[in-house]
Short mmCIF file of C-alpha atoms and ligand atoms in Angstrom, two decimals:
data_model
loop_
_atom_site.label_atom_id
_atom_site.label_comp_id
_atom_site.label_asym_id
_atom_site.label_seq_id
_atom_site.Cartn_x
_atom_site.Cartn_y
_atom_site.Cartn_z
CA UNK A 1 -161.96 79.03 -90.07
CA UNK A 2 -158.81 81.43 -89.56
CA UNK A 3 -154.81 81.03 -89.84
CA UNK A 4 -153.15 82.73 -87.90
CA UNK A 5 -149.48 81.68 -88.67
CA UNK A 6 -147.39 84.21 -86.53
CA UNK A 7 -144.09 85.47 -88.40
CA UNK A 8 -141.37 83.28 -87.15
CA UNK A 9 -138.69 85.28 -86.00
CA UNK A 10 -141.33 87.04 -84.06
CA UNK A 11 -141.71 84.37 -81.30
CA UNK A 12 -138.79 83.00 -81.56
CA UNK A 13 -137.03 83.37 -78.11
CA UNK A 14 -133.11 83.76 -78.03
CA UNK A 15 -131.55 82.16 -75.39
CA UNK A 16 -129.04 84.95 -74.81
CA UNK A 17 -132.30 86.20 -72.91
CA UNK A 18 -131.87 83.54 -70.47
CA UNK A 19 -128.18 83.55 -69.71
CA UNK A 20 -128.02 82.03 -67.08
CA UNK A 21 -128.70 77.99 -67.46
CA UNK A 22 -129.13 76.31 -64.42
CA UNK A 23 -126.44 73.98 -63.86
CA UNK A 24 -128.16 71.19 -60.80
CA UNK A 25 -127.81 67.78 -60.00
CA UNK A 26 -130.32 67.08 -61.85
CA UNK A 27 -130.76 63.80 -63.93
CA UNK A 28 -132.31 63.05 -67.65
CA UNK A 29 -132.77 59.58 -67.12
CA UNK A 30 -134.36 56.56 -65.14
CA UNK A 31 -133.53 52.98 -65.05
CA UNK A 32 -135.55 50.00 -63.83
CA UNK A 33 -134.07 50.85 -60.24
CA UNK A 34 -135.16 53.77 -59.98
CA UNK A 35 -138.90 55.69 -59.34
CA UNK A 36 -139.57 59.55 -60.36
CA UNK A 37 -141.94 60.90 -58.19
CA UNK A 38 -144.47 63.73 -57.82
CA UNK A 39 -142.45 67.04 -56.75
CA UNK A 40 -139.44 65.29 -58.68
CA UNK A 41 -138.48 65.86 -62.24
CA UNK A 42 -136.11 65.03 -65.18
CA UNK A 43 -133.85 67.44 -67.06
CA UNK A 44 -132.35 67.13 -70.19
CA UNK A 45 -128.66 66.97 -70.14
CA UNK A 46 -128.19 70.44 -72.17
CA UNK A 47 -130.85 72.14 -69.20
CA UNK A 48 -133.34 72.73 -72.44
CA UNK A 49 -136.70 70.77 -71.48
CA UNK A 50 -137.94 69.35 -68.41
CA UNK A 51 -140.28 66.55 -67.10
CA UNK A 52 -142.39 66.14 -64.27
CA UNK A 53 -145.86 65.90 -62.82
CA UNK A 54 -147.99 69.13 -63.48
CA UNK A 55 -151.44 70.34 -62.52
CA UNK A 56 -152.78 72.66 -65.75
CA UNK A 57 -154.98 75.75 -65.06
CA UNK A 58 -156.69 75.65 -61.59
CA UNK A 59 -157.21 71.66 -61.22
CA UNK A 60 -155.74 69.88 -58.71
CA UNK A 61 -155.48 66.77 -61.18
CA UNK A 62 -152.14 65.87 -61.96
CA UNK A 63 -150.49 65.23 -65.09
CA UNK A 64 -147.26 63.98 -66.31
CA UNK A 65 -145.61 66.48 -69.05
CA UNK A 66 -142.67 67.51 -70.40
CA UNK A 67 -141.82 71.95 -71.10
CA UNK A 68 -139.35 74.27 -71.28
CA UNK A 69 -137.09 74.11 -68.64
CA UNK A 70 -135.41 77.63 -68.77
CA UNK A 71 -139.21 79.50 -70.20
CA UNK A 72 -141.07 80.96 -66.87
CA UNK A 73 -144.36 79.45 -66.73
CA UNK A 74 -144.97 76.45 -67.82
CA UNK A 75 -145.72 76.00 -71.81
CA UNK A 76 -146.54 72.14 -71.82
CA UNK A 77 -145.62 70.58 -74.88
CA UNK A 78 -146.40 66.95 -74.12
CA UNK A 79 -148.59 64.95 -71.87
CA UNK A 80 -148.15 61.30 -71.16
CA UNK A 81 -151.57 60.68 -69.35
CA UNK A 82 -154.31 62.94 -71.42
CA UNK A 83 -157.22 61.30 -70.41
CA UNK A 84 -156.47 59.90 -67.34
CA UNK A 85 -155.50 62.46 -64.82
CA UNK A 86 -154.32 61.46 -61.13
CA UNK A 87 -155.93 62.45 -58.69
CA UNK A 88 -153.46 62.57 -55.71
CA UNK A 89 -149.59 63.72 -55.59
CA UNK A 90 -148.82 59.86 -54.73
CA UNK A 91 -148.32 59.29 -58.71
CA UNK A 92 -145.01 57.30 -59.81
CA UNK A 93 -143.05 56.95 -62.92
CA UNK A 94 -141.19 53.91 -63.39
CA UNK A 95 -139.91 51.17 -65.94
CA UNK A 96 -141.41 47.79 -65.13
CA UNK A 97 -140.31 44.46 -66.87
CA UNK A 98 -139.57 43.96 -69.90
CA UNK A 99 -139.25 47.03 -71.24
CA UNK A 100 -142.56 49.59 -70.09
CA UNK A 101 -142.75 52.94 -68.94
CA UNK A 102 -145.66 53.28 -66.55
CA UNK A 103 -147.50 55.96 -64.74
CA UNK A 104 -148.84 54.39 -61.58
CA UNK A 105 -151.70 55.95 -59.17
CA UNK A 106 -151.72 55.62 -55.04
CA UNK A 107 -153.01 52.28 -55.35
CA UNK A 108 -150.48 50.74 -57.83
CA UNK A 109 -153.00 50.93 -60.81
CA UNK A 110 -151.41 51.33 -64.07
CA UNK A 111 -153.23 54.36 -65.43
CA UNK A 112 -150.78 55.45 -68.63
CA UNK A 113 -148.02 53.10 -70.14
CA UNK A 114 -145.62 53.10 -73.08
CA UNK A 115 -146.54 51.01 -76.04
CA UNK A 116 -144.03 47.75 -75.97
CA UNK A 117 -142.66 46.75 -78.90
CA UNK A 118 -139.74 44.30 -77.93
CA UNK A 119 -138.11 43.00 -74.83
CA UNK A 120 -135.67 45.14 -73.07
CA UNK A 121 -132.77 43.45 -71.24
CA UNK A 122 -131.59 46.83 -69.80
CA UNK A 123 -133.91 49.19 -70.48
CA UNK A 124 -133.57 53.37 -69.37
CA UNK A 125 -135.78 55.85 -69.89
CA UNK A 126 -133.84 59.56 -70.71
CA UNK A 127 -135.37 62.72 -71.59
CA UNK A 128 -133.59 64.31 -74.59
CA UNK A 129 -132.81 68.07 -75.31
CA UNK A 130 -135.05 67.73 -78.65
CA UNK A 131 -138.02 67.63 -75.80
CA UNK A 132 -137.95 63.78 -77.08
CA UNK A 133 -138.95 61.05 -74.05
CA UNK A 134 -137.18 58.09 -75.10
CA UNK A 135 -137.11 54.73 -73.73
CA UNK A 136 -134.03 52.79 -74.70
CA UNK A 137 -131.27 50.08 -73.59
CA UNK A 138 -129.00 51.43 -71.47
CA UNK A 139 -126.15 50.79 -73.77
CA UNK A 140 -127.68 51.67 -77.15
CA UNK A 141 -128.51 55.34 -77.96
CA UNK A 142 -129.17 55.01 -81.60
CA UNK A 143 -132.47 56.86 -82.13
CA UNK A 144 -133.05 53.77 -85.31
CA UNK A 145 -133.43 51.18 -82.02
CA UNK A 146 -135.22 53.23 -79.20
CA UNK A 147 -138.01 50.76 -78.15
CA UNK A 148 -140.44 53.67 -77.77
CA UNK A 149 -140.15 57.25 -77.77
CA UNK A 150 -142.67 60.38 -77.38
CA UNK A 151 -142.33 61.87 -80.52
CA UNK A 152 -144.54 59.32 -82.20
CA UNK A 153 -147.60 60.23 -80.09
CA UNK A 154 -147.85 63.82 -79.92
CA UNK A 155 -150.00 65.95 -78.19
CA UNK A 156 -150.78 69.52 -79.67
CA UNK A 157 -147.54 70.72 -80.13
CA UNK A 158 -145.27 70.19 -83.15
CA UNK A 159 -141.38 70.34 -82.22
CA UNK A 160 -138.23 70.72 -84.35
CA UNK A 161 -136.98 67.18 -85.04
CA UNK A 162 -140.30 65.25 -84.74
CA UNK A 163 -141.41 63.52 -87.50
CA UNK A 164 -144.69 64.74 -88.26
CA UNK A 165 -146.90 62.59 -90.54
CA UNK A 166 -146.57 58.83 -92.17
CA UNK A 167 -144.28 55.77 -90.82
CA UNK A 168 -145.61 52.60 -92.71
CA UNK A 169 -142.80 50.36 -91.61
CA UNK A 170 -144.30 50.83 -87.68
CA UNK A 171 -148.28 52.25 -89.17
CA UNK A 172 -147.75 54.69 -86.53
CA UNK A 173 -149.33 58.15 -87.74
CA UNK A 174 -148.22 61.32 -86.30
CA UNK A 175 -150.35 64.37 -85.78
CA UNK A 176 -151.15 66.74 -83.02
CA UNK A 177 -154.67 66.80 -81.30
CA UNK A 178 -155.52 70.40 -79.32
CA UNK A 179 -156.55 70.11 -75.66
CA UNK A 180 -159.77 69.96 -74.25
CA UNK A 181 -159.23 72.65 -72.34
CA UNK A 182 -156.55 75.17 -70.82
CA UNK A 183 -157.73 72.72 -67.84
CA UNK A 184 -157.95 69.53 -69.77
CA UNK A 185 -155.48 67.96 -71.85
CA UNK A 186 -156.98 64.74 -73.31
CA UNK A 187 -157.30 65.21 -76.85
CA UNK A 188 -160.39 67.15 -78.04
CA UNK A 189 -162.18 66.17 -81.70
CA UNK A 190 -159.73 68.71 -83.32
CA UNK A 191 -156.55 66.90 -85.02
CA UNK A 192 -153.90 68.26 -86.97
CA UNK A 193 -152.74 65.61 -90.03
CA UNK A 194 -150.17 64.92 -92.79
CA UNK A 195 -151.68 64.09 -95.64
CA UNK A 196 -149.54 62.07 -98.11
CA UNK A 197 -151.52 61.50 -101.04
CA UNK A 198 -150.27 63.63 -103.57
CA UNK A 199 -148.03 66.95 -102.98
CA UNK A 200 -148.39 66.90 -99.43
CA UNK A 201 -150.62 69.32 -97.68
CA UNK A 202 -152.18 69.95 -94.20
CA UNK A 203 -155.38 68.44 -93.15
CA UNK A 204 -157.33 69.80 -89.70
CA UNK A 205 -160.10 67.04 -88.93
CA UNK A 206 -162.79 66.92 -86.78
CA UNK A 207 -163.64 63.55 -85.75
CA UNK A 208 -163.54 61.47 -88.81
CA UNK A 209 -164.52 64.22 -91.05
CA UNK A 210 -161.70 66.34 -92.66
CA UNK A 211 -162.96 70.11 -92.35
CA UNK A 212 -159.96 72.20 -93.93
CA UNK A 213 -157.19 71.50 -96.28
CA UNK A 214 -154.17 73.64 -96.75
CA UNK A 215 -150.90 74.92 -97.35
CA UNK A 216 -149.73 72.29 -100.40
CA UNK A 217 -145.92 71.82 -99.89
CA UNK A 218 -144.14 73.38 -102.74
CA UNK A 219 -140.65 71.97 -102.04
CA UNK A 220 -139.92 74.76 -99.46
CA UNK A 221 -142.84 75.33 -97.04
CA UNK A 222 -146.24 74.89 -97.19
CA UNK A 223 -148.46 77.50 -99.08
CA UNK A 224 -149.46 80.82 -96.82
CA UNK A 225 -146.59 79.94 -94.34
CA UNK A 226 -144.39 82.17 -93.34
CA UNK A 227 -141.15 81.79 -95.04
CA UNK A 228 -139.00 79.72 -92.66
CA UNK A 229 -135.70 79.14 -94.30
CA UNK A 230 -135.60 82.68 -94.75
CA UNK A 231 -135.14 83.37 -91.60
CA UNK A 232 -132.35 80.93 -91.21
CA UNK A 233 -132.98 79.76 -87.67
CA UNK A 234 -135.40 76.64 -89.12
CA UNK A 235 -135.17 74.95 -92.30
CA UNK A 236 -138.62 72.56 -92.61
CA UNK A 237 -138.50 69.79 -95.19
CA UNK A 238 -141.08 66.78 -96.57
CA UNK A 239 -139.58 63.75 -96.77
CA UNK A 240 -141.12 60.63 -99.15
CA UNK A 241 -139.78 57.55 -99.89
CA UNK A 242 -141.63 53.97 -99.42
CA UNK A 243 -141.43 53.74 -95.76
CA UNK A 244 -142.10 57.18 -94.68
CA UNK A 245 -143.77 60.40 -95.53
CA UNK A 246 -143.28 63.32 -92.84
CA UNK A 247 -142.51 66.85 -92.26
CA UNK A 248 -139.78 67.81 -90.04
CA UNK A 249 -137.67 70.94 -88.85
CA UNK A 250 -134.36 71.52 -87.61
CA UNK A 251 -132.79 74.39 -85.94
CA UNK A 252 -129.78 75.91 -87.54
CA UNK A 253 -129.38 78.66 -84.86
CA UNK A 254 -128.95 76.48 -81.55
CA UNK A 255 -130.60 79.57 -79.75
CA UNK A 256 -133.60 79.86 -81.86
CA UNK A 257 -136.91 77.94 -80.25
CA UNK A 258 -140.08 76.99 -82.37
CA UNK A 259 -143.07 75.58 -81.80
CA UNK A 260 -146.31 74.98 -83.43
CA UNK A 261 -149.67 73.96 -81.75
CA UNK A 262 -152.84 73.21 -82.56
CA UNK A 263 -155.30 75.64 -80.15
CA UNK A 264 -158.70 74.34 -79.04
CA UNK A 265 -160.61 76.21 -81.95
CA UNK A 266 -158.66 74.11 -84.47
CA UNK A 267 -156.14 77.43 -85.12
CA UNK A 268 -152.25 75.93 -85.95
CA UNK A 269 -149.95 78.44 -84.84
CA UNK A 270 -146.64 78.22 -84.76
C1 NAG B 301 -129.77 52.83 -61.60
O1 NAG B 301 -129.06 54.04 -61.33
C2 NAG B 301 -128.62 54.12 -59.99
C3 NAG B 301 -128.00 55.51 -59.80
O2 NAG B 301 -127.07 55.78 -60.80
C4 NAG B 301 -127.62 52.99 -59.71
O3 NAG B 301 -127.20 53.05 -58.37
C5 NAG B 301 -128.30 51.66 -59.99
O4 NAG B 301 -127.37 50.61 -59.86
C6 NAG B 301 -128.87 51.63 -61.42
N1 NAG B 301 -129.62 50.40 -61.61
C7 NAG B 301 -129.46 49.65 -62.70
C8 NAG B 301 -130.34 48.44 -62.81
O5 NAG B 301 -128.67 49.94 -63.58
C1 NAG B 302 -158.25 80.16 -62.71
O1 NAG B 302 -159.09 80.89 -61.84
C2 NAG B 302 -158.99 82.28 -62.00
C3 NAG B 302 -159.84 82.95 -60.91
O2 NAG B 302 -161.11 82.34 -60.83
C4 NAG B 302 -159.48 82.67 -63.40
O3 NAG B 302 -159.37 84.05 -63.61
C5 NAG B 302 -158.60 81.94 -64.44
O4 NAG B 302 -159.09 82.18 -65.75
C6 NAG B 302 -158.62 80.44 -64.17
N1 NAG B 302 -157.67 79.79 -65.07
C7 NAG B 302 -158.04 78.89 -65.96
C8 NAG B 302 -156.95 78.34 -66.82
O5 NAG B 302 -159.19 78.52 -66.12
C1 NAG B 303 -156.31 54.14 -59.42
O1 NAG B 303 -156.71 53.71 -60.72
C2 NAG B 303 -157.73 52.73 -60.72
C3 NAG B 303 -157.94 52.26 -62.15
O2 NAG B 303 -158.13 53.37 -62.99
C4 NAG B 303 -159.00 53.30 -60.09
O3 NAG B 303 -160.01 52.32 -60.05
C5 NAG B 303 -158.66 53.76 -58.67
O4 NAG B 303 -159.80 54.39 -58.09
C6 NAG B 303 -157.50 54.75 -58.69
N1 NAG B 303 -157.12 55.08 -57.34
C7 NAG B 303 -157.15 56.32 -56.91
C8 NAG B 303 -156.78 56.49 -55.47
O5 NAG B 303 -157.45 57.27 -57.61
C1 NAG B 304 -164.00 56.88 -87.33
O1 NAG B 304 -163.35 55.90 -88.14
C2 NAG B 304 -162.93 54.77 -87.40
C3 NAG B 304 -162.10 53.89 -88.33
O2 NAG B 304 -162.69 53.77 -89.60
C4 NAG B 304 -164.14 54.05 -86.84
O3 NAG B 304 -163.74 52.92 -86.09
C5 NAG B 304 -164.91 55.03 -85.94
O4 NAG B 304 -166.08 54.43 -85.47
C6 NAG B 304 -165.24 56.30 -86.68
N1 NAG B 304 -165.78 57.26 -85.72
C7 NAG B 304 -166.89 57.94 -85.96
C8 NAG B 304 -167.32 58.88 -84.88
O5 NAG B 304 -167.53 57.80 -86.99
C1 NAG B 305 -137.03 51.15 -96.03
O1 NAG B 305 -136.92 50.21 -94.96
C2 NAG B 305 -136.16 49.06 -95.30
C3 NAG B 305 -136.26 48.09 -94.14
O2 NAG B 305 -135.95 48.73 -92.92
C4 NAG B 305 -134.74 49.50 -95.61
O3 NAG B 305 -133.97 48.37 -95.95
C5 NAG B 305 -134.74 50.49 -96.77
O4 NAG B 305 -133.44 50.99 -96.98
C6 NAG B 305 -135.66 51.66 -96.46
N1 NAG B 305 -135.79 52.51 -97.61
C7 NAG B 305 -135.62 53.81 -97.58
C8 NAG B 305 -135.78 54.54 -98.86
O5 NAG B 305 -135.32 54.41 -96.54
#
């Protein structure tokens, strides 16, 4: 088993390299009027991340995702349906009553939906510049009443401002899980965990079975890791109290871009 945990500042990317943010017509949100489909795509309001339907390596099956909408190529860091691909590009994205996000196939099948958790009376679904999918009401934006949001179900990829580990007001756990494959995105055995007994530390599993512990937080960053606050773009910190136990970063230089995944031979990188 090898880490490989890449200096920061080396792949960090500026975004003085990319100058020039396109400035479209574009839209961040839907609302229960509306229908995103295949070819069409959502992009958050500060032009940072983007979502649409996506077709990974040389498959023709199509995903829905969310990347980087100013990084050439596309570096997926989310994927709504993992293990159900579509296999057509007559897929739709919609809100359905009372509050649902659904990913529909060419013959109206559900194949992917939100979790519900309440009943929405207006609900909209935006994609934030955190890389965040939120569904919401229309008129309420505070993050403390977003109905559901993708942050709590990630897929390999760790972003600044998730909450990465324990909620045990909602029992939702969150981790990453690598890909199949550079062709496959539903979640292979490999998973990426929290643990928050004790100082907390880093846990890769395999299945049920918990195959490498690491890098014990020590109030600044966990052991072996690069130095992050040092390089003054990130600062990562655990948070503990009774309801929730999770690691999070934030960006202190707005320019600076991190991300950490979790590859297919159970490497974290960030
Ligand atoms: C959804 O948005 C469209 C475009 O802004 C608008 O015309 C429509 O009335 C909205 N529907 C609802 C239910 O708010
Ligand atoms: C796609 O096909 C090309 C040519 O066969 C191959 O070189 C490449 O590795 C394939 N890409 C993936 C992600 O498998
Ligand atoms: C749509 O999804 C349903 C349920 O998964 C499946 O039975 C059906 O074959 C799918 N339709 C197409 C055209 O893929
Ligand atoms: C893993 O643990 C869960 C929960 O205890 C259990 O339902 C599941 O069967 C286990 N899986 C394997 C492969 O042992
Ligand atoms: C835990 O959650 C409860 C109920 O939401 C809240 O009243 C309390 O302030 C929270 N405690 C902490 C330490 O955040």
């Amino acid at each position: 088993m090898k880490i490989s945990i890449e200096n920061v500042s080396f792949l960090l990317v500026l975004a003085s390299l990319l100058s020039t943010l396109k400035i479209s017509s574009a839209i961040d949100t839907i609302n229960t009027t509306q229908i995103l489909r295949d070819g069409e795509s959502l992009v958050s309001s500060g032009g940072v991340f983007a979502l649409g339907f996506f077709s990974p390596g040389n498959t023709t099956n199509r995903y829905v995702g969310i990347w980087y909408n100013n990084i050439p190529g596309i570096s997926v860091v989310w994927v709504a349906n993992r293990e159900i691909p579509l296999t057509s590009i007559s897929g739709i994205l919609k809100i359905i009553e009372p509050g649902i996000l659904v990913l529909q196939n060419d013959t109206n099948n559900i194949i992917w939906s939100s979790k519900m958790t309440r009943v929405a009376q207006s609900p909209i679904v935006q994609l934030l510049d955190s890389g965040n999918l939120v569904l919401r009401e229309a008129n309420d934006d505070d993050p403390e009443n977003f109905l559901w949001q993708s942050f709590d179900y990630l897929s390999d990829t760790f972003l600044p401002s998730m909450n990465f580990g324990w909620n045990y007001a909602t029992g939702i756990e969150s981790y990453l899980s690598s890909w199949k494959s550079n062709e496959d995105p539903a979640p292979e055995d490999f998973t990426l965990h929290l643990d928050p007994t004790g100082y907390p530390r880093l846990l890769i599993k395999r299945g049920n079975f918990t195959i490498y512990r690491m890098g014990n937080w020590n109030g600044v960053r966990f052991s072996g890791e690069t130095d992050v606050r040092g390089k003054r773009s990130l600062y990562g910190l655990v948070i503990m109290n009774k309801n929730k136990t999770y690691y999070r970063e934030d960006i202190v230089d707005r320019s600076a871009k991190s991300r950490i995944t979790l590859s297919q031979n159970a490497v974290w990188q960030r």
